[in-house]
Tab-separated table of C-alpha atoms in Angstrom:
chain	number	residue	atom	x	y	z
A	29	MET	CA	-85.145	22.376	-8.985
A	30	PRO	CA	-85.387	25.626	-7.024
A	31	THR	CA	-88.814	26.509	-5.760
A	32	VAL	CA	-90.812	28.527	-8.265
A	33	VAL	CA	-91.075	32.113	-7.079
A	34	ARG	CA	-93.678	34.284	-8.774
A	35	ASN	CA	-94.380	38.004	-8.621
A	36	HIS	CA	-91.471	38.586	-6.275
A	37	GLN	CA	-89.434	41.742	-6.755
A	38	PRO	CA	-86.033	42.400	-5.166
A	39	ASN	CA	-85.812	44.973	-2.420
A	40	PRO	CA	-84.021	47.956	-3.999
A	41	HIS	CA	-82.529	48.762	-0.607
A	42	THR	CA	-80.920	45.341	-0.168
A	43	PRO	CA	-77.137	45.853	-0.138
A	44	ASN	CA	-75.107	44.292	-2.932
A	45	ASN	CA	-72.847	41.492	-1.760
A	46	GLY	CA	-69.954	42.710	-3.905
A	47	GLY	CA	-66.493	42.290	-2.438
A	48	PRO	CA	-65.097	39.247	-0.647
A	49	SER	CA	-67.559	36.456	-0.013
A	50	SER	CA	-68.341	35.456	3.554
A	51	ASP	CA	-67.990	31.781	2.533
A	52	THR	CA	-64.362	30.942	3.315
A	53	SER	CA	-64.565	27.214	2.504
A	54	ASP	CA	-62.749	27.892	-0.776
A	55	SER	CA	-60.719	31.102	-0.819
A	56	ASN	CA	-59.885	30.601	-4.505
A	57	CYS	CA	-62.918	29.361	-6.419
A	58	SER	CA	-60.935	29.098	-9.644
A	59	GLY	CA	-59.096	26.048	-8.323
A	60	SER	CA	-62.200	24.150	-7.270
A	61	ARG	CA	-64.673	22.402	-9.547
A	62	GLN	CA	-67.204	22.188	-6.720
A	63	CYS	CA	-66.887	25.875	-5.889
A	64	MET	CA	-67.492	26.835	-9.541
A	65	THR	CA	-70.477	24.470	-9.672
A	66	ASN	CA	-71.875	26.076	-6.516
A	67	MET	CA	-71.432	29.523	-8.074
A	68	VAL	CA	-73.531	28.550	-11.089
A	69	THR	CA	-76.219	27.247	-8.710
A	70	LYS	CA	-76.178	30.570	-6.834
A	71	ILE	CA	-76.673	32.455	-10.096
A	72	LEU	CA	-79.659	30.322	-11.120
A	73	ASP	CA	-81.217	30.478	-7.642
A	74	SER	CA	-80.905	34.271	-7.620
A	75	MET	CA	-82.718	34.451	-10.968
A	76	VAL	CA	-85.645	32.417	-9.643
A	77	ALA	CA	-85.725	34.628	-6.540
A	78	HIS	CA	-85.572	37.752	-8.773
A	79	ASN	CA	-82.751	39.028	-6.602
A	80	PRO	CA	-79.273	39.507	-8.105
A	81	ASN	CA	-78.152	41.327	-4.953
A	82	VAL	CA	-77.404	38.038	-3.179
A	83	LEU	CA	-74.576	37.245	-5.606
A	84	PRO	CA	-70.913	37.822	-4.682
A	85	LEU	CA	-70.151	40.375	-7.393
A	86	ALA	CA	-66.697	41.875	-7.742
A	87	PRO	CA	-66.470	45.640	-7.059
A	88	ILE	CA	-66.173	46.059	-10.836
A	89	TYR	CA	-67.760	43.339	-12.988
A	90	ARG	CA	-68.715	42.946	-16.663
A	91	ALA	CA	-72.075	41.531	-17.723
A	92	THR	CA	-74.158	41.154	-20.872
A	93	GLU	CA	-77.564	39.729	-21.687
A	94	ASN	CA	-78.234	38.757	-25.310
A	95	SER	CA	-75.105	40.650	-26.370
A	96	HIS	CA	-75.957	43.964	-24.694
A	97	PRO	CA	-74.351	45.194	-21.463
A	98	ALA	CA	-76.411	45.888	-18.367
A	99	SER	CA	-76.198	45.606	-14.608
A	100	LEU	CA	-77.813	42.415	-13.342
A	101	GLY	CA	-80.671	44.304	-11.762
A	102	MET	CA	-81.538	45.818	-15.149
A	103	MET	CA	-81.631	42.471	-16.995
A	104	THR	CA	-84.784	40.712	-18.116
A	105	THR	CA	-83.327	37.461	-16.787
A	106	TRP	CA	-83.868	38.436	-13.147
A	107	ARG	CA	-87.384	39.742	-13.814
A	108	THR	CA	-88.971	36.882	-15.760
A	109	ILE	CA	-87.410	33.508	-14.859
A	110	THR	CA	-89.551	31.464	-12.465
A	111	ARG	CA	-87.965	28.021	-12.837
A	112	ALA	CA	-84.335	27.191	-13.533
A	113	GLY	CA	-81.817	24.469	-12.802
A	114	PRO	CA	-79.922	22.389	-12.359
A	115	PRO	CA	-77.910	22.869	-15.566
A	116	SER	CA	-78.309	20.219	-18.240
A	117	LEU	CA	-74.772	20.997	-19.371
A	118	LEU	CA	-71.965	22.335	-17.233
A	119	ALA	CA	-68.368	22.876	-18.320
A	120	VAL	CA	-65.893	23.997	-15.654
A	121	ASP	CA	-62.415	25.407	-16.201
A	122	THR	CA	-60.590	25.214	-12.874
A	123	THR	CA	-57.473	26.847	-14.347
A	124	ASN	CA	-59.187	30.017	-15.596
A	125	GLY	CA	-61.987	30.084	-13.011
A	126	THR	CA	-64.673	30.018	-15.710
A	127	ALA	CA	-67.751	27.918	-16.345
A	128	TYR	CA	-70.362	27.508	-19.081
A	129	PHE	CA	-73.897	26.297	-18.393
A	130	ALA	CA	-77.022	25.601	-20.439
A	131	LEU	CA	-80.534	24.551	-19.438
A	132	ASP	CA	-84.204	25.029	-20.158
A	133	ILE	CA	-86.057	27.597	-18.063
A	134	ASN	CA	-89.590	28.902	-17.551
A	135	GLU	CA	-90.560	32.550	-17.495
A	136	GLY	CA	-93.578	34.077	-15.759
A	137	ASN	CA	-96.629	31.826	-15.507
A	138	SER	CA	-95.938	30.167	-18.836
A	139	ASP	CA	-95.375	26.432	-19.236
A	140	ILE	CA	-93.383	27.171	-22.396
A	141	GLN	CA	-89.711	26.427	-21.871
A	142	ASN	CA	-86.938	28.617	-23.213
A	143	VAL	CA	-83.179	28.073	-23.245
A	144	LEU	CA	-80.743	29.894	-20.984
A	145	ARG	CA	-77.016	29.797	-21.704
A	146	GLY	CA	-74.301	31.488	-19.726
A	147	ARG	CA	-70.603	31.926	-19.067
A	148	VAL	CA	-69.236	33.072	-15.719
A	149	LYS	CA	-65.752	34.024	-14.585
A	150	VAL	CA	-64.800	34.021	-10.917
A	151	VAL	CA	-61.745	35.563	-9.269
A	152	GLY	CA	-61.302	34.457	-5.675
A	153	GLN	CA	-64.952	33.975	-4.837
A	154	ASN	CA	-66.313	36.999	-6.681
A	155	ILE	CA	-68.021	37.093	-10.066
A	156	THR	CA	-66.070	39.314	-12.454
A	157	GLU	CA	-67.762	38.354	-15.751
A	158	LEU	CA	-71.231	37.077	-16.623
A	159	GLU	CA	-72.340	36.523	-20.227
A	160	LEU	CA	-75.963	35.407	-20.645
A	161	PHE	CA	-78.231	34.491	-23.535
A	162	ILE	CA	-81.907	33.531	-23.562
A	163	ASN	CA	-83.139	31.897	-26.760
A	164	ARG	CA	-86.927	31.848	-26.787
A	165	PHE	CA	-87.531	30.367	-30.237
A	166	ARG	CA	-85.919	29.626	-33.558
A	167	GLY	CA	-85.860	33.242	-34.709
A	168	ASP	CA	-83.410	34.173	-31.933
A	169	HIS	CA	-80.962	31.638	-33.264
A	170	GLY	CA	-81.858	31.616	-36.932
A	171	PHE	CA	-82.234	27.894	-37.384
A	172	SER	CA	-82.915	24.970	-35.037
A	173	PHE	CA	-84.320	25.034	-31.502
A	174	SER	CA	-85.750	22.598	-28.963
A	175	SER	CA	-85.881	23.293	-25.255
A	176	GLN	CA	-87.810	20.028	-24.831
A	177	GLU	CA	-85.051	17.876	-26.340
A	178	LEU	CA	-82.216	19.778	-24.687
A	179	PRO	CA	-82.016	17.834	-21.365
A	180	ALA	CA	-81.891	14.407	-23.034
A	181	ASN	CA	-79.397	15.463	-25.678
A	182	TYR	CA	-77.101	17.217	-23.230
A	183	LYS	CA	-77.279	14.278	-20.813
A	184	ASP	CA	-75.234	12.254	-23.302
A	185	LEU	CA	-72.456	14.826	-23.160
A	186	MET	CA	-72.447	14.923	-19.362
A	187	ASN	CA	-72.011	11.147	-19.128
A	188	PRO	CA	-68.904	10.249	-21.139
A	189	PRO	CA	-67.466	6.720	-20.787
A	190	ALA	CA	-65.418	6.237	-17.642
A	191	ASN	CA	-62.579	4.535	-19.521
A	192	ARG	CA	-62.127	7.367	-22.042
A	193	THR	CA	-58.764	8.841	-22.924
A	194	LYS	CA	-58.891	12.422	-21.729
A	195	PRO	CA	-57.322	15.149	-23.869
A	196	SER	CA	-54.554	17.412	-22.642
A	197	ARG	CA	-55.231	21.075	-22.090
A	198	ALA	CA	-52.867	21.851	-24.975
A	199	ASP	CA	-54.959	19.656	-27.298
A	200	LEU	CA	-58.160	21.464	-26.341
A	201	GLU	CA	-56.547	24.877	-26.680
A	202	ALA	CA	-55.332	23.984	-30.187
A	203	ILE	CA	-58.867	22.991	-31.215
A	204	SER	CA	-60.244	26.201	-29.735
A	205	ALA	CA	-57.718	28.294	-31.662
A	206	ALA	CA	-58.602	26.558	-34.940
A	207	LEU	CA	-62.386	26.862	-34.700
A	208	PHE	CA	-62.752	30.353	-36.217
A	209	ALA	CA	-59.255	30.656	-37.706
A	210	ASN	CA	-58.498	30.891	-41.421
A	211	SER	CA	-57.180	27.343	-41.213
A	212	SER	CA	-59.553	24.929	-39.518
A	213	ASN	CA	-56.660	22.695	-38.467
A	214	PRO	CA	-55.100	22.912	-35.006
A	215	ALA	CA	-51.575	24.178	-34.548
A	216	SER	CA	-50.250	20.665	-35.065
A	217	ASN	CA	-51.530	20.895	-38.678
A	218	THR	CA	-53.419	17.649	-38.294
A	219	THR	CA	-57.116	17.378	-39.025
A	220	VAL	CA	-59.566	16.782	-36.214
A	221	ASN	CA	-60.897	13.235	-36.253
A	222	VAL	CA	-64.682	13.024	-35.839
A	223	ALA	CA	-66.366	10.158	-33.977
A	224	ASP	CA	-68.966	8.221	-35.963
A	225	ASP	CA	-71.652	9.042	-33.391
A	226	CYS	CA	-70.614	12.673	-32.803
A	227	GLN	CA	-73.680	14.649	-31.653
A	228	PHE	CA	-74.446	17.833	-33.623
A	229	THR	CA	-76.904	20.198	-31.935
A	230	GLU	CA	-78.052	23.793	-32.209
A	231	ILE	CA	-79.861	25.206	-29.146
A	232	GLY	CA	-80.878	21.827	-27.792
A	233	TRP	CA	-81.949	20.226	-31.076
A	234	ARG	CA	-80.161	17.509	-33.022
A	235	VAL	CA	-79.797	19.198	-36.369
A	236	VAL	CA	-81.872	17.905	-39.268
A	237	ASP	CA	-81.287	19.582	-42.613
A	238	THR	CA	-84.613	19.468	-44.447
A	239	GLY	CA	-82.931	20.724	-47.612
A	240	THR	CA	-83.753	23.687	-49.806
A	241	TYR	CA	-86.863	21.964	-51.138
A	242	GLY	CA	-87.825	20.176	-47.926
A	243	ASN	CA	-87.041	16.763	-49.408
A	244	ALA	CA	-83.807	15.879	-47.610
A	245	SER	CA	-83.423	13.095	-45.060
A	246	SER	CA	-85.060	13.510	-41.652
A	247	ALA	CA	-82.146	11.747	-39.947
A	248	PRO	CA	-80.055	13.927	-37.621
A	249	LEU	CA	-76.830	15.214	-39.126
A	250	GLY	CA	-73.487	14.162	-37.749
A	251	CYS	CA	-70.561	16.480	-37.015
A	252	ILE	CA	-68.173	17.717	-39.674
A	253	TRP	CA	-64.841	19.433	-39.103
A	254	PRO	CA	-65.040	21.613	-42.206
A	255	ALA	CA	-62.277	23.036	-44.339
A	256	ASP	CA	-64.569	25.963	-45.236
A	257	HIS	CA	-66.120	27.618	-42.212
A	258	PRO	CA	-66.911	31.046	-40.766
A	259	THR	CA	-63.801	32.863	-39.600
A	260	ASP	CA	-63.242	35.605	-37.043
A	261	PRO	CA	-59.774	37.062	-36.475
A	262	ASN	CA	-61.034	38.437	-33.143
A	263	ALA	CA	-62.541	35.168	-31.920
A	264	ARG	CA	-62.421	34.726	-28.150
A	265	ILE	CA	-60.664	31.416	-27.651
A	266	ASN	CA	-60.163	29.269	-24.558
A	267	LEU	CA	-63.121	30.843	-22.724
A	268	VAL	CA	-63.735	27.546	-20.947
A	269	ILE	CA	-61.394	24.546	-21.203
A	270	ASP	CA	-62.741	21.584	-19.222
A	271	GLU	CA	-60.057	18.901	-19.306
A	272	GLU	CA	-62.111	16.471	-17.200
A	273	MET	CA	-65.099	16.447	-19.582
A	274	GLY	CA	-63.238	17.406	-22.763
A	275	PHE	CA	-65.271	20.585	-23.316
A	276	VAL	CA	-64.098	23.659	-25.229
A	277	ILE	CA	-66.021	26.953	-25.387
A	278	THR	CA	-65.038	29.472	-28.078
A	279	SER	CA	-66.855	32.618	-29.229
A	280	GLY	CA	-66.901	34.178	-32.678
A	281	ILE	CA	-68.889	36.868	-34.464
A	282	VAL	CA	-70.358	35.522	-37.712
A	283	PRO	CA	-71.829	37.853	-40.371
A	284	GLY	CA	-74.543	36.424	-42.588
A	285	LYS	CA	-78.107	36.767	-43.816
A	286	VAL	CA	-81.482	35.448	-42.721
A	287	PHE	CA	-83.213	33.763	-45.671
A	288	PRO	CA	-86.655	32.231	-46.124
A	289	TYR	CA	-86.283	28.482	-45.792
A	290	ALA	CA	-87.895	25.365	-47.274
A	291	ASN	CA	-91.216	26.008	-45.556
A	292	ILE	CA	-92.206	29.579	-46.384
A	293	THR	CA	-93.189	30.163	-42.742
A	294	GLU	CA	-89.600	29.418	-41.716
A	295	SER	CA	-86.318	31.276	-42.016
A	296	ALA	CA	-82.677	30.358	-41.527
A	297	PHE	CA	-79.470	32.211	-40.748
A	298	ILE	CA	-76.758	31.372	-43.282
A	299	PRO	CA	-73.236	32.738	-42.667
A	300	ASP	CA	-71.701	34.750	-45.488
A	301	ALA	CA	-68.817	32.271	-45.555
A	302	MET	CA	-71.270	29.579	-46.724
A	303	THR	CA	-71.620	31.042	-50.209
A	304	ALA	CA	-72.957	27.864	-51.838
A	305	ALA	CA	-75.770	27.604	-49.286
A	306	GLN	CA	-76.728	31.255	-49.771
A	307	GLU	CA	-76.728	30.856	-53.549
A	308	ALA	CA	-78.977	27.798	-53.279
A	309	GLN	CA	-81.506	29.779	-51.241
A	310	VAL	CA	-81.490	32.615	-53.798
A	311	ALA	CA	-82.113	30.128	-56.628
A	312	TRP	CA	-85.013	28.604	-54.672
A	313	MET	CA	-86.489	32.045	-54.038
A	314	ASN	CA	-86.253	32.913	-57.735
A	315	GLU	CA	-88.213	29.777	-58.622
A	316	LEU	CA	-91.034	30.728	-56.255
A	317	ALA	CA	-90.976	34.466	-56.910
A	318	GLY	CA	-94.462	35.952	-56.966
A	319	THR	CA	-96.241	32.747	-55.935
A	320	VAL	CA	-95.910	32.853	-52.124
A	321	PRO	CA	-94.974	35.469	-49.521
A	322	MET	CA	-91.340	35.174	-48.467
A	323	LEU	CA	-89.075	36.990	-46.055
A	324	GLU	CA	-86.661	39.322	-47.809
A	325	PRO	CA	-83.050	38.170	-47.221
A	326	THR	CA	-81.753	40.434	-44.486
A	327	GLY	CA	-78.294	40.968	-43.064
A	328	ALA	CA	-77.654	39.691	-39.547
A	329	THR	CA	-74.818	38.897	-37.171
A	330	GLY	CA	-74.535	35.687	-35.178
A	331	ASP	CA	-72.955	36.052	-31.728
A	332	THR	CA	-71.733	32.492	-31.329
A	333	LEU	CA	-70.718	30.515	-28.254
A	334	GLU	CA	-69.659	27.214	-29.754
A	335	LEU	CA	-69.109	24.134	-27.616
A	336	LEU	CA	-67.005	21.150	-28.648
A	337	GLN	CA	-66.376	17.929	-26.756
A	338	PHE	CA	-63.211	15.983	-27.476
A	339	TYR	CA	-61.881	12.745	-25.974
A	340	ASN	CA	-60.513	9.385	-27.180
A	341	GLY	CA	-58.693	11.420	-29.825
A	342	GLU	CA	-61.967	12.309	-31.569
A	343	LEU	CA	-64.576	15.038	-31.689
A	344	GLN	CA	-67.583	13.712	-29.767
A	345	ALA	CA	-69.996	16.664	-29.890
A	346	MET	CA	-70.461	20.029	-31.570
A	347	GLN	CA	-72.970	22.637	-30.402
A	348	ILE	CA	-73.454	25.819	-32.425
A	349	ASN	CA	-75.138	28.244	-30.036
A	350	VAL	CA	-76.051	31.531	-31.727
A	351	TYR	CA	-77.928	34.692	-30.827
A	352	LEU	CA	-78.773	36.966	-33.759
A	353	SER	CA	-78.321	40.727	-33.876
A	354	GLY	CA	-78.403	43.276	-36.673
A	355	PRO	CA	-75.857	43.506	-39.477
A	356	GLY	CA	-72.417	44.859	-38.706
A	357	MET	CA	-72.664	44.163	-34.988
A	358	THR	CA	-69.710	43.087	-32.870
A	359	SER	CA	-69.226	41.760	-29.355
A	360	PRO	CA	-69.091	44.107	-26.355
A	361	TRP	CA	-66.597	41.633	-24.884
A	362	LEU	CA	-64.006	42.824	-27.402
A	363	SER	CA	-63.892	46.344	-25.950
């Protein structure tokens, strides 16, 4: 891990390293898995050093933190993170020059770990896009969260069997296009087969559905390729297609509501497309009305970066990574 740097502020007079990088070992980072991996390391190291000025930014770049745009020097990420890296999950698209990374991080003097997720696009050796999210607890995501379990769970995804049958790029692109489409089936009109041991996680945690009344099984849920699912006609598909590891990263905007959950101290984000689940929560609330304090159901929008892993002709992992904003929100990446 990078050395922990505390109470260090960047020099405002340090010149930005935008423009061509001085490292000429790889003139086109988009064609090199190692170069993209090194770029992610540079980003994480700069966060720990509280100095975004060391990064090779393009003359014009796009960047967001928790769905809102800002220059890197104005982001919380470069002010608070004191320990980060290496990534627990790294997906690299050498065709598009993009990468997705996820890991637990520490902020300030706290031993509490939070979760950092990010997507970067590189042209030549310059960063042209950087999309970051920090989830600090379950309320940011609206359901499940575990920074402590994240490294072990993501390790499984980063160590697929050596003798696996790797998917084609066309196969992964078809799955990406189907994820938030009206039809959940790929262009081939065949359903996606799901492996028996497919890992289903949300922000580091293997999902356990405690049920409306808290009496469901405590066993982790498996993956389902659903016929009914949230849709987004403006979904950003093929953000990262990692043919080597079988990873797909797709982004969609999901409207829904935050409801009180089985334990009255908890709440959960339920997409509007999941009408049966919302109706079950309303029925549960009506039963308890007036007996306990409960959160009023409130509209929200889930900015989703969903990760799938596919090889051996089957879905091997599904990660639903969400950051919640207010109702009616959209993605600045659509502008």
